[in-house]
Short mmCIF file of C-alpha atoms in Angstrom, two decimals:
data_model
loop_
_atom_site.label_atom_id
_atom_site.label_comp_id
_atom_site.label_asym_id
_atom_site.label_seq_id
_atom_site.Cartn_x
_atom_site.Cartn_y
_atom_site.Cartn_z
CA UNK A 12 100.03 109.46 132.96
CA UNK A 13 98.97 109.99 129.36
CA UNK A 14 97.30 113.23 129.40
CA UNK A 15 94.95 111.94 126.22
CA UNK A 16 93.61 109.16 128.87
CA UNK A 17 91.33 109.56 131.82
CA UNK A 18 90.36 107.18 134.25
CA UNK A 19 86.52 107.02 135.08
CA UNK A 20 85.00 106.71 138.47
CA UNK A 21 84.09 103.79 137.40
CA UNK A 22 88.24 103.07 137.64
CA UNK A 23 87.73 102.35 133.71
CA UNK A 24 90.67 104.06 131.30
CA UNK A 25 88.98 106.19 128.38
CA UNK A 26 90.30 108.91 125.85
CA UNK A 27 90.28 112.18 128.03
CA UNK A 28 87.73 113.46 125.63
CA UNK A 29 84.88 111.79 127.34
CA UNK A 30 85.42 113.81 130.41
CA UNK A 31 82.80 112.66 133.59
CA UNK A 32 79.50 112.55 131.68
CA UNK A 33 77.66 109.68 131.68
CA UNK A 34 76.31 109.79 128.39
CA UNK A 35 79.37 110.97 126.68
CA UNK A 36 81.11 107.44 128.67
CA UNK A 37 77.93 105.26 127.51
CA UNK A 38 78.42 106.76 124.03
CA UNK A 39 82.10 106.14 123.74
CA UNK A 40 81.76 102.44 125.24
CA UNK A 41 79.31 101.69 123.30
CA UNK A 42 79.32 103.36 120.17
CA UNK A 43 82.36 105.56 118.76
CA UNK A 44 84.47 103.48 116.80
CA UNK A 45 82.36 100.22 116.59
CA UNK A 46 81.69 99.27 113.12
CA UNK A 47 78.56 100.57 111.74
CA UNK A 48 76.71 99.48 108.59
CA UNK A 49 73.47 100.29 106.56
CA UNK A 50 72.17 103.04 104.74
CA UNK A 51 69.54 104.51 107.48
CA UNK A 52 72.13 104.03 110.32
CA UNK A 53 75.08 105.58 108.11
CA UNK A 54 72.40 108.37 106.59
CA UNK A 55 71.60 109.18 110.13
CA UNK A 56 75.30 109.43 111.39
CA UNK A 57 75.59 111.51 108.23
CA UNK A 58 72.76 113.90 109.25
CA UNK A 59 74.02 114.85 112.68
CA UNK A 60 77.98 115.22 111.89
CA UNK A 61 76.75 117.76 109.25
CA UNK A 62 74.39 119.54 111.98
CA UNK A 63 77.80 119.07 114.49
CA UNK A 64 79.68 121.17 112.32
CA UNK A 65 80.41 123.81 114.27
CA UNK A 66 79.48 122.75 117.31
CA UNK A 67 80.47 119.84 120.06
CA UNK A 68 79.40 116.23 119.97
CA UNK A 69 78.00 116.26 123.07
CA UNK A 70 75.71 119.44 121.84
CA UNK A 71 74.21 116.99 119.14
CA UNK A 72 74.71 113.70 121.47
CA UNK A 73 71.79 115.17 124.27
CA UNK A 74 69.69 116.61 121.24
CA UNK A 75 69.93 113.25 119.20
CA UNK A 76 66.90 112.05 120.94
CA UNK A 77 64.93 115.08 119.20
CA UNK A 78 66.38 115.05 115.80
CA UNK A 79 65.42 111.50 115.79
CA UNK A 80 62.11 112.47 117.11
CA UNK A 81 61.24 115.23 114.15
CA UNK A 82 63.62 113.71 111.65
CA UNK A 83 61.22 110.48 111.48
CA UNK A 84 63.91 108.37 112.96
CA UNK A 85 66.30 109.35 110.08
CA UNK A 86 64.01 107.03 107.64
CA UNK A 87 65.62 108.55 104.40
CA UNK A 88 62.32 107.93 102.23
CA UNK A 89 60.41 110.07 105.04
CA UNK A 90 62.70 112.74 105.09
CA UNK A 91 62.87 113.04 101.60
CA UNK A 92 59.29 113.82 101.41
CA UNK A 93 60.07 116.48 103.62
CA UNK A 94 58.79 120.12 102.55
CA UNK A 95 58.80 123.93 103.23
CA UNK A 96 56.35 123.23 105.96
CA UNK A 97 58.47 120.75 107.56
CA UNK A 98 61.61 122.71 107.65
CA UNK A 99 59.67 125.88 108.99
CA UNK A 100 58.68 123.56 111.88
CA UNK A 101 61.96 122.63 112.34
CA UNK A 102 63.15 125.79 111.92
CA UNK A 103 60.92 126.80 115.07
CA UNK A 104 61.78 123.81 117.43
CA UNK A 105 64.73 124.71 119.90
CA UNK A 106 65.34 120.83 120.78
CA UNK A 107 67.45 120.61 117.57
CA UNK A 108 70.06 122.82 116.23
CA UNK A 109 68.09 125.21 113.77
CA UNK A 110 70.29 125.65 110.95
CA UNK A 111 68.56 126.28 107.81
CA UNK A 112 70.86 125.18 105.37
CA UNK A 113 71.74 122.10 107.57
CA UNK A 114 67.79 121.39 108.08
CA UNK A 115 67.92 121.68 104.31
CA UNK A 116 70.99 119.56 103.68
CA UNK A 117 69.39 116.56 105.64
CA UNK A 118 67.00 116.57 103.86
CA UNK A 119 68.30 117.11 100.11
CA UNK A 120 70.39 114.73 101.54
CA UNK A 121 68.21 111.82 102.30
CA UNK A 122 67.13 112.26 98.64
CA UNK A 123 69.95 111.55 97.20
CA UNK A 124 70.29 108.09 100.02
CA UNK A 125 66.60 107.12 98.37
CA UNK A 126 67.59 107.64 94.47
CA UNK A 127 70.58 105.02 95.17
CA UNK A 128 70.69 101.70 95.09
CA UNK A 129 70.13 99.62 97.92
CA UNK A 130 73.12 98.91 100.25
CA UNK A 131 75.06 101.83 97.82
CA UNK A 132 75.84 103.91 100.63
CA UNK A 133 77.38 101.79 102.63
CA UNK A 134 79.27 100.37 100.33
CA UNK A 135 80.55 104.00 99.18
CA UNK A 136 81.17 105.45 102.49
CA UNK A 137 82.99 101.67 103.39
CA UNK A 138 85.09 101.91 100.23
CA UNK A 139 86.70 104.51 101.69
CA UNK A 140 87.99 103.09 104.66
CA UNK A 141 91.45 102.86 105.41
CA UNK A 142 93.33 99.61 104.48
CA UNK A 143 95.24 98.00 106.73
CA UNK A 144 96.38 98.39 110.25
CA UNK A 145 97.80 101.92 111.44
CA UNK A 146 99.70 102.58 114.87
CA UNK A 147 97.34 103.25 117.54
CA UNK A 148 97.28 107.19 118.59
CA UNK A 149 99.22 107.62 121.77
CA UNK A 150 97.89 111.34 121.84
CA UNK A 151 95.31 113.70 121.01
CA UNK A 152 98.12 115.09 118.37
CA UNK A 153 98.22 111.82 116.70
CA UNK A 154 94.59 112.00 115.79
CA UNK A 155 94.11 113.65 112.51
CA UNK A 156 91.16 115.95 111.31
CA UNK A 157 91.17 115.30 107.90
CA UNK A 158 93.21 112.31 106.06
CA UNK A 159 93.02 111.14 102.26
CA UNK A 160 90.33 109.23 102.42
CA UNK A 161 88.09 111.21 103.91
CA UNK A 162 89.10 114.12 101.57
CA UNK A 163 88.36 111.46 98.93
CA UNK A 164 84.90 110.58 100.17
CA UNK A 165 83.82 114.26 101.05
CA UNK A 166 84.93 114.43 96.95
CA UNK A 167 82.59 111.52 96.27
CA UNK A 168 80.08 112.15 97.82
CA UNK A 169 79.52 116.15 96.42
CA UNK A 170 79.67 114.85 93.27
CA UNK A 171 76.79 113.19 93.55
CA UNK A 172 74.93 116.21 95.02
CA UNK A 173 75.69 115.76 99.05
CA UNK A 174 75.96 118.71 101.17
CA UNK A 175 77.75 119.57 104.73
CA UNK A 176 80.11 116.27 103.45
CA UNK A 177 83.61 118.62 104.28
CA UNK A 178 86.43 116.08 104.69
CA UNK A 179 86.57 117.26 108.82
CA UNK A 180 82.99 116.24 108.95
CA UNK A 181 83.44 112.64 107.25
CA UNK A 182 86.82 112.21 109.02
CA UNK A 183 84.46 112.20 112.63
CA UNK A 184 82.13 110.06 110.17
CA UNK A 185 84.92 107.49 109.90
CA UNK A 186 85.81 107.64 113.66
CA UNK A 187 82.42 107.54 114.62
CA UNK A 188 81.57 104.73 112.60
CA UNK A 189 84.20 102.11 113.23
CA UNK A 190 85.87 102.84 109.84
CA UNK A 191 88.98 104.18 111.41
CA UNK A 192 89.86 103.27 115.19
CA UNK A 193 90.99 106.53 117.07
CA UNK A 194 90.82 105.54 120.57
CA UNK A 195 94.19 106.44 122.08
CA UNK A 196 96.87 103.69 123.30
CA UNK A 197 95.87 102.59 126.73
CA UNK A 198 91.81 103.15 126.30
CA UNK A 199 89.84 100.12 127.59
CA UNK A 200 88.07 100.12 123.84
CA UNK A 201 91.54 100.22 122.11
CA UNK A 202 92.18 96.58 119.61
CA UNK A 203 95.13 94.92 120.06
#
């Protein structure tokens, strides 16, 4: 048995990761690694790998709810008008992770989403996306943490003012997002 699998008690193979709870399972089937496009969705995906840094997914999966609550739905022209007053109240609100500098980063960050073009960062954080097919990871050692594109695209997207864009964090971006597909060789969501 492939230690990087687990079977489900629903008798359905999934990388191990996902463990036995149900919203990490509904998350996985559902979401990690299906392609994802637009600027909100992708500014929002954005937003809480920078406040996972750090942390586990499943820390920022059960808060996501709540940052989506006081984030304004990760609208980037209502988070840009964000001010001091906002990030002191989300400073004091223990349903997100209160990180000033990530607080701060969302929101210099949705800025930046709003001063672009629309469609732009998409297309940027697409561009970046590995070409062509690559062999399926058999284990959780096949799976890297940072690769050349993402290094490239945390290096894009600084230079145009992002922050909490490390190359780890826009790696799980990619994964995430469909860009790259990481589920491991014998997971029901695993192509061809």
């Amino acid at each position: 048995m492939n230690p990087a699998l687990r079977t489900g008690p629903d008798g359905i193979a999934r990388c191990a990761w996902v463990g036995d709870d149900p919203e990490y399972r509904r998350y996985h089937d559902e979401e990690w690694g299906t392609p994802l496009h637009g600027d909100w969705a992708l500014y929002e995906k954005l937003s809480l790998e920078g406040f996972q840094a750090g942390l586990s997914w499943i820390t920022i999966l059960r808060k996501r709810p709540r940052f989506r609550e006081v984030f304004a739905g990760f609208e980037p022209e209502a988070v840009a008008a964000f001010g001091e007053t906002d990030i002191e109240r989300l400073m004091a609100d223990p349903g997100i992770v209160r990180n000033r500098a990530k607080i701060e980063a969302t929101i210099s960050n949705a800025r930046l989403v709003t001063a672009m073009a629309d469609g732009e960062l998409d297309e940027l954080l697409w561009s970046f996306a590995p070409e062509g097919a690559r062999a399926r990871p058999v284990g959780f050692g096949d799976i890297p943490a940072v690769t050349m594109e993402s290094t490239a695209a945390s290096k894009a997207l600084r230079k145009r003012g992002f922050r909490f864009v490390g190359p780890t964090t826009i790696y799980a971006l990619m994964q995430s997002s469909g860009m790259v597909d990481d589920h491991v060789e014998g997971c029901h969501r695993a192509a061809g």
